[in-house]
Short mmCIF file of C-alpha atoms in Angstrom, two decimals:
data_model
loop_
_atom_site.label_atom_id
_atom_site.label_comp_id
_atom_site.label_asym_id
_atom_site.label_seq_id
_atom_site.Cartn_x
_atom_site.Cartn_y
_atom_site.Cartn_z
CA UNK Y 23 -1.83 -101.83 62.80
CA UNK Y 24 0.64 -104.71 62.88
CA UNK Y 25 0.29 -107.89 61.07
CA UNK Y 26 2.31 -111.04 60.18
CA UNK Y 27 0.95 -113.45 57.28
CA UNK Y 28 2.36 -116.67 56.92
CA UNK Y 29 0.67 -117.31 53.71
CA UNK Y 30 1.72 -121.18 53.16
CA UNK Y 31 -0.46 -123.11 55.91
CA UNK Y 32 1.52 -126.42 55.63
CA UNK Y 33 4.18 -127.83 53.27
CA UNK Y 34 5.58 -131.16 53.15
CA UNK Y 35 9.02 -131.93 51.60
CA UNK Y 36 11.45 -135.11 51.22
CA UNK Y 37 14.04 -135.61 53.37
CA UNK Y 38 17.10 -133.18 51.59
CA UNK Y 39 15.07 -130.56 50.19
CA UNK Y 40 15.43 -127.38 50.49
CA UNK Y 41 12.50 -125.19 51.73
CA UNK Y 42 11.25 -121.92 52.58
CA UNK Y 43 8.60 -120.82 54.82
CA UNK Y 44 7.56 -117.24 53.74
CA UNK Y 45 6.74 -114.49 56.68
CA UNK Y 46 5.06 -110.97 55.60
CA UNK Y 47 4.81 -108.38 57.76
CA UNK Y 48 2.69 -104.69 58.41
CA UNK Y 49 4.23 -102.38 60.47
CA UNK Y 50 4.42 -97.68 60.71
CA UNK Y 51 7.31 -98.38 63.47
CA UNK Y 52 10.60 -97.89 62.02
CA UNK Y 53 11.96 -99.42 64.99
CA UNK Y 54 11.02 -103.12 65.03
CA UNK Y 55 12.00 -106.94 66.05
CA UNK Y 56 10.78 -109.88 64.16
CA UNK Y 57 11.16 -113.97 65.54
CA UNK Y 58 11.32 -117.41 63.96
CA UNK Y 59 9.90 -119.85 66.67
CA UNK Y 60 9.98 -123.60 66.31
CA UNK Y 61 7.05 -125.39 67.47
CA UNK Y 62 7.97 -129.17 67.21
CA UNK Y 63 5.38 -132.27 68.03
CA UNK Y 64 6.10 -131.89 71.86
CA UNK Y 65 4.98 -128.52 72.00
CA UNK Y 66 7.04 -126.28 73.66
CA UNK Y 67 8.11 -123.03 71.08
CA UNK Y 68 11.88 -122.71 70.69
CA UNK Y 69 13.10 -119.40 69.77
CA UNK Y 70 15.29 -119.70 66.60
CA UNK Y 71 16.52 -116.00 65.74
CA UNK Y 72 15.81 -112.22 65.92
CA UNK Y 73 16.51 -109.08 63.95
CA UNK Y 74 16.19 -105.76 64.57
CA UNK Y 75 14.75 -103.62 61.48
CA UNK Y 76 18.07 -101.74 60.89
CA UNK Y 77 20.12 -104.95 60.39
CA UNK Y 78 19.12 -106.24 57.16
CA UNK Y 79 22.28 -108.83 56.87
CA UNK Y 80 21.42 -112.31 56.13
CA UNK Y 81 21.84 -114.72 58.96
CA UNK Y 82 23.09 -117.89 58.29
CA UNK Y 83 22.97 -120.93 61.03
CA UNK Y 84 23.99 -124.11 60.09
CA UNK Y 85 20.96 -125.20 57.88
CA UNK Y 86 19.09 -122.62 58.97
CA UNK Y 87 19.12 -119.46 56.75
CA UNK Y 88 16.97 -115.74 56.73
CA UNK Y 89 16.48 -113.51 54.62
CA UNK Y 90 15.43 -110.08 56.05
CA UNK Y 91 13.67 -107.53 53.19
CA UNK Y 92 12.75 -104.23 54.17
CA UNK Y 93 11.69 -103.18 50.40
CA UNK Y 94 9.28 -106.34 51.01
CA UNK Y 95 8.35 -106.60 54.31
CA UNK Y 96 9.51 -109.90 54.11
CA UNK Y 97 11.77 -111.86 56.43
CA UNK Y 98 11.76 -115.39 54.86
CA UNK Y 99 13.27 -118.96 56.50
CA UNK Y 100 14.93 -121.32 54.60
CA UNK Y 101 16.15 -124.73 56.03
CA UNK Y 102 18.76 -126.74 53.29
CA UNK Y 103 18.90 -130.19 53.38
CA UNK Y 104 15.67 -130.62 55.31
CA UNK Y 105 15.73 -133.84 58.11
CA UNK Y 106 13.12 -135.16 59.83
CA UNK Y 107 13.72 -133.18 62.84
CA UNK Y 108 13.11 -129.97 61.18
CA UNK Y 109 9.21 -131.11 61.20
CA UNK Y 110 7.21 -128.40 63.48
CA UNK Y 111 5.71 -125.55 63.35
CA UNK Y 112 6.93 -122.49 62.33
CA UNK Y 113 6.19 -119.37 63.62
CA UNK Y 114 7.07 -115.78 62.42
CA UNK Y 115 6.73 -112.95 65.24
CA UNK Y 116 6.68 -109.06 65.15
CA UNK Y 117 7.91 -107.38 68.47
CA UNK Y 118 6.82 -108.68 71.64
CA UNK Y 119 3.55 -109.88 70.95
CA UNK Y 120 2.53 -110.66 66.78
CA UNK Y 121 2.30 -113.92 65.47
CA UNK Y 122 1.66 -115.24 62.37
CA UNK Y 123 -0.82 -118.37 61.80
CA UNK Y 124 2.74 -121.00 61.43
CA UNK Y 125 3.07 -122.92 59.24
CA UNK Y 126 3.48 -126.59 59.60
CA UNK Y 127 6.54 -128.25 57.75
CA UNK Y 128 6.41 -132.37 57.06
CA UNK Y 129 9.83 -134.06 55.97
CA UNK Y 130 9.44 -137.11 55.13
CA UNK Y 131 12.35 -139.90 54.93
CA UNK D 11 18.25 -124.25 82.25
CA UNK D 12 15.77 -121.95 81.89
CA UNK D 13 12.81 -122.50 82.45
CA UNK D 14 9.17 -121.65 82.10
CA UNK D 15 6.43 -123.92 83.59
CA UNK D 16 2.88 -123.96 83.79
CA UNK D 17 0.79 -125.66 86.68
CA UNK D 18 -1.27 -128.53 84.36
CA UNK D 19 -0.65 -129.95 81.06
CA UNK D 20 -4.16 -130.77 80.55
CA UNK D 21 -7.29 -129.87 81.92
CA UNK D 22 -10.56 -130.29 81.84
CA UNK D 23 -13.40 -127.92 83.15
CA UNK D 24 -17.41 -127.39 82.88
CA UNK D 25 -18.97 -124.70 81.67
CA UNK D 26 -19.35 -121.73 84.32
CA UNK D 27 -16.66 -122.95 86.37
CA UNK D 28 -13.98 -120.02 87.61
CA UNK D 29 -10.57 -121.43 85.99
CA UNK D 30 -7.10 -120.77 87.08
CA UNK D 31 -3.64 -121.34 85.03
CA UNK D 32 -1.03 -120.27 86.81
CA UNK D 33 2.36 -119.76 85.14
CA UNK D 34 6.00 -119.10 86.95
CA UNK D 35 9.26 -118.30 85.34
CA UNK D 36 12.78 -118.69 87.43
CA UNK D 37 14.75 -116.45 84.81
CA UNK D 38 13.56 -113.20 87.20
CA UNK D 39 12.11 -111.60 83.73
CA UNK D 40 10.06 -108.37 83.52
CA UNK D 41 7.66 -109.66 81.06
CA UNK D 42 5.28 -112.07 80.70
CA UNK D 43 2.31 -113.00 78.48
CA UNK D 44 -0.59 -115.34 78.09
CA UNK D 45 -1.58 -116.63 74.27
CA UNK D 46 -3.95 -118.86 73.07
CA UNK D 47 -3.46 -121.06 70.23
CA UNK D 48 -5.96 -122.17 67.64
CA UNK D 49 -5.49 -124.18 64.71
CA UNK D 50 -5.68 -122.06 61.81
CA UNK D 51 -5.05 -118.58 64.18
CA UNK D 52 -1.40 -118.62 65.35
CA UNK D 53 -1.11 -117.55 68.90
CA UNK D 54 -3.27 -114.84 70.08
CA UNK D 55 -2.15 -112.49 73.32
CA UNK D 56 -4.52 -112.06 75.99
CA UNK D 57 -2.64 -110.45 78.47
CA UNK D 58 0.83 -109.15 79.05
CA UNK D 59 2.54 -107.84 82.16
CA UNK D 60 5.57 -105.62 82.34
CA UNK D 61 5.98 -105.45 85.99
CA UNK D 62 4.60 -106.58 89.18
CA UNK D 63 1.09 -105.60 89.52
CA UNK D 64 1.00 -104.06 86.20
CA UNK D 65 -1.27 -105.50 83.10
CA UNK D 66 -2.05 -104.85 79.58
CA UNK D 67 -4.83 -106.34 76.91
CA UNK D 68 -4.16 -108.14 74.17
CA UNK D 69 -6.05 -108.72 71.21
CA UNK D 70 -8.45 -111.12 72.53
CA UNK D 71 -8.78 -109.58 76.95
CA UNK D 72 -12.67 -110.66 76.83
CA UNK D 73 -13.87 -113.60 79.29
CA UNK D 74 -10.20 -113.57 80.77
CA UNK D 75 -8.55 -111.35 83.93
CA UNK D 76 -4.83 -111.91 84.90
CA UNK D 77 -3.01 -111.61 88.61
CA UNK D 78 0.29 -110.57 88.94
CA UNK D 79 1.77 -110.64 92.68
CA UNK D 80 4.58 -111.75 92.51
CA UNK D 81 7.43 -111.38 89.69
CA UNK D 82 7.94 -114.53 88.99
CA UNK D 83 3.93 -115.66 88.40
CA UNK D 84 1.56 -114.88 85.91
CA UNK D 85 -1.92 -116.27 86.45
CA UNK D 86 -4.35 -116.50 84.22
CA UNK D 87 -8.10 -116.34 85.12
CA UNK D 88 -11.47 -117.67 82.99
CA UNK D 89 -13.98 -115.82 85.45
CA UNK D 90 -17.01 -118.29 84.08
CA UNK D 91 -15.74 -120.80 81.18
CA UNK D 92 -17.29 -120.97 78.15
CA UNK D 93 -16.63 -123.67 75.02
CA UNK D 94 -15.70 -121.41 73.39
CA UNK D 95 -12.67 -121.13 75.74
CA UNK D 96 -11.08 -124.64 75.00
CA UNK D 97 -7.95 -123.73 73.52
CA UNK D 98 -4.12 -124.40 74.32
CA UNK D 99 -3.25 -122.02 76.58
CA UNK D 100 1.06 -120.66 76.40
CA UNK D 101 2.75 -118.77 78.74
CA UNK D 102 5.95 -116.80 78.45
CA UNK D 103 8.29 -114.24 79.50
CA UNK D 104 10.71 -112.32 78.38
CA UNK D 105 13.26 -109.85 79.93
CA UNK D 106 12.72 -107.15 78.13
CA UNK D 107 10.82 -105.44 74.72
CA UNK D 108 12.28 -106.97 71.91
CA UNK D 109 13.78 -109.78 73.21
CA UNK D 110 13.27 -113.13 72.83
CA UNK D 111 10.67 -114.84 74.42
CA UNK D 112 10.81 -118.16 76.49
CA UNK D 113 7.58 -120.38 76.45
CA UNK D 114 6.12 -122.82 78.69
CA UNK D 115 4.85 -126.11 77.52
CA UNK D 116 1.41 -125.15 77.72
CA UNK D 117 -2.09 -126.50 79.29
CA UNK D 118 -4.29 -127.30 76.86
CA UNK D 119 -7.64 -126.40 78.28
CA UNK D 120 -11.14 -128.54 77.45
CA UNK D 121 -14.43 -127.09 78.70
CA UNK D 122 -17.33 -128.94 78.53
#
């Protein structure tokens, strides 16, 4: 069976925090994608990166940082210096079709 | 651009009625899918397609059928809506497994 839990349901930071929204996942394939999708107020999800389970390098994307652990099944999403902009949803995807619940980031000025 | 769209933002339907979202992508992608979203649940699939013609459940198929004609259009059929079928409703494709996917804006669905 495949599973992704987003275990933090909503956080809400200050403007210039850093934060990280957590993504675990369940998989037997040893061939494997996982996502990080935006979902901001207007609705529409934004695809924000993708890695393949044999490429465990850190990605690094302006503010935007992941951190892909195969020991841990984790592949974890920090944003530094949060804005205001950054509020949305976040999604955390296995392959085509496995989402995780979001979670739903506040930054507040 | 890109782009994914999806026939009605909002809608609003009564209970029994046959419902039809209907979904088109321009990017000429193999894939497509229908989710629903519920607070608290993430997005769900319903369907998929991987070719013209061709369908595939999801996790939650029941009270839902799909059409796929043409490449470019995914529809997405309540045969007799129930309440428990209000939802927002997403669409997307993708051109292959693996790959990212492209969403529409979605049509968030009341029936009363």
């Amino acid at each position: 069976a495949q599973k992704v839990t987003q275990a933090q349901t909503e956080i809400s930071v200050v403007e210039k925090e850093d934060v990280t929204l957590d993504c675990v996942y369940e998989t037997r394939d040893t061939t494997y994608y996982l996502f990080w999708y935006k979902q901001p107020p207007s609705g529409e999800l934004v695809f924000l990166i993708r890695r393949n389970s044999f490429d465990e390098q850190n990605e690094i994307s302006g503010r935007y940082s992941w951190n892909f652990q195969k020991s841990t099944s984790s592949f974890n999403f920090t944003i530094t210096a949060s804005q205001v902009v950054d509020s949305a949803v976040y999604f955390c995807a296995l392959n085509d079709m496995r989402f995780g619940a979001g979670t739903r980031l506040t930054v507040k000025p | 651009d890109v782009k994914v769209t999806q026939s009605s933002r909002y809608l609003v339907k009564r209970t029994g009625e046959k419902v039809f979202l209907e979904c088109v992508q321009d990017m000429d992608h193999e894939n497509m899918f229908w989710y629903r979203q519920d607070p608290g649940l993430g997005l769900r699939l319903i369907y998929f397609s991987y070719d013209v013609k061709m369908k595939e459940k999801g996790d939650i198929p029941e009270g839902y059928s799909v059409s796929r004609e043409k490449k470019e259009r995914f529809s997405l059929i309540l045969e007799s809506a129930s309440t428990n079928q209000t939802s927002m409703y997403l669409c997307a494709s993708s051109s292959g497994w693996g790959d990212e996917q492209f969403f529409g804006p979605g049509t968030r669905l009341t029936v009363l």
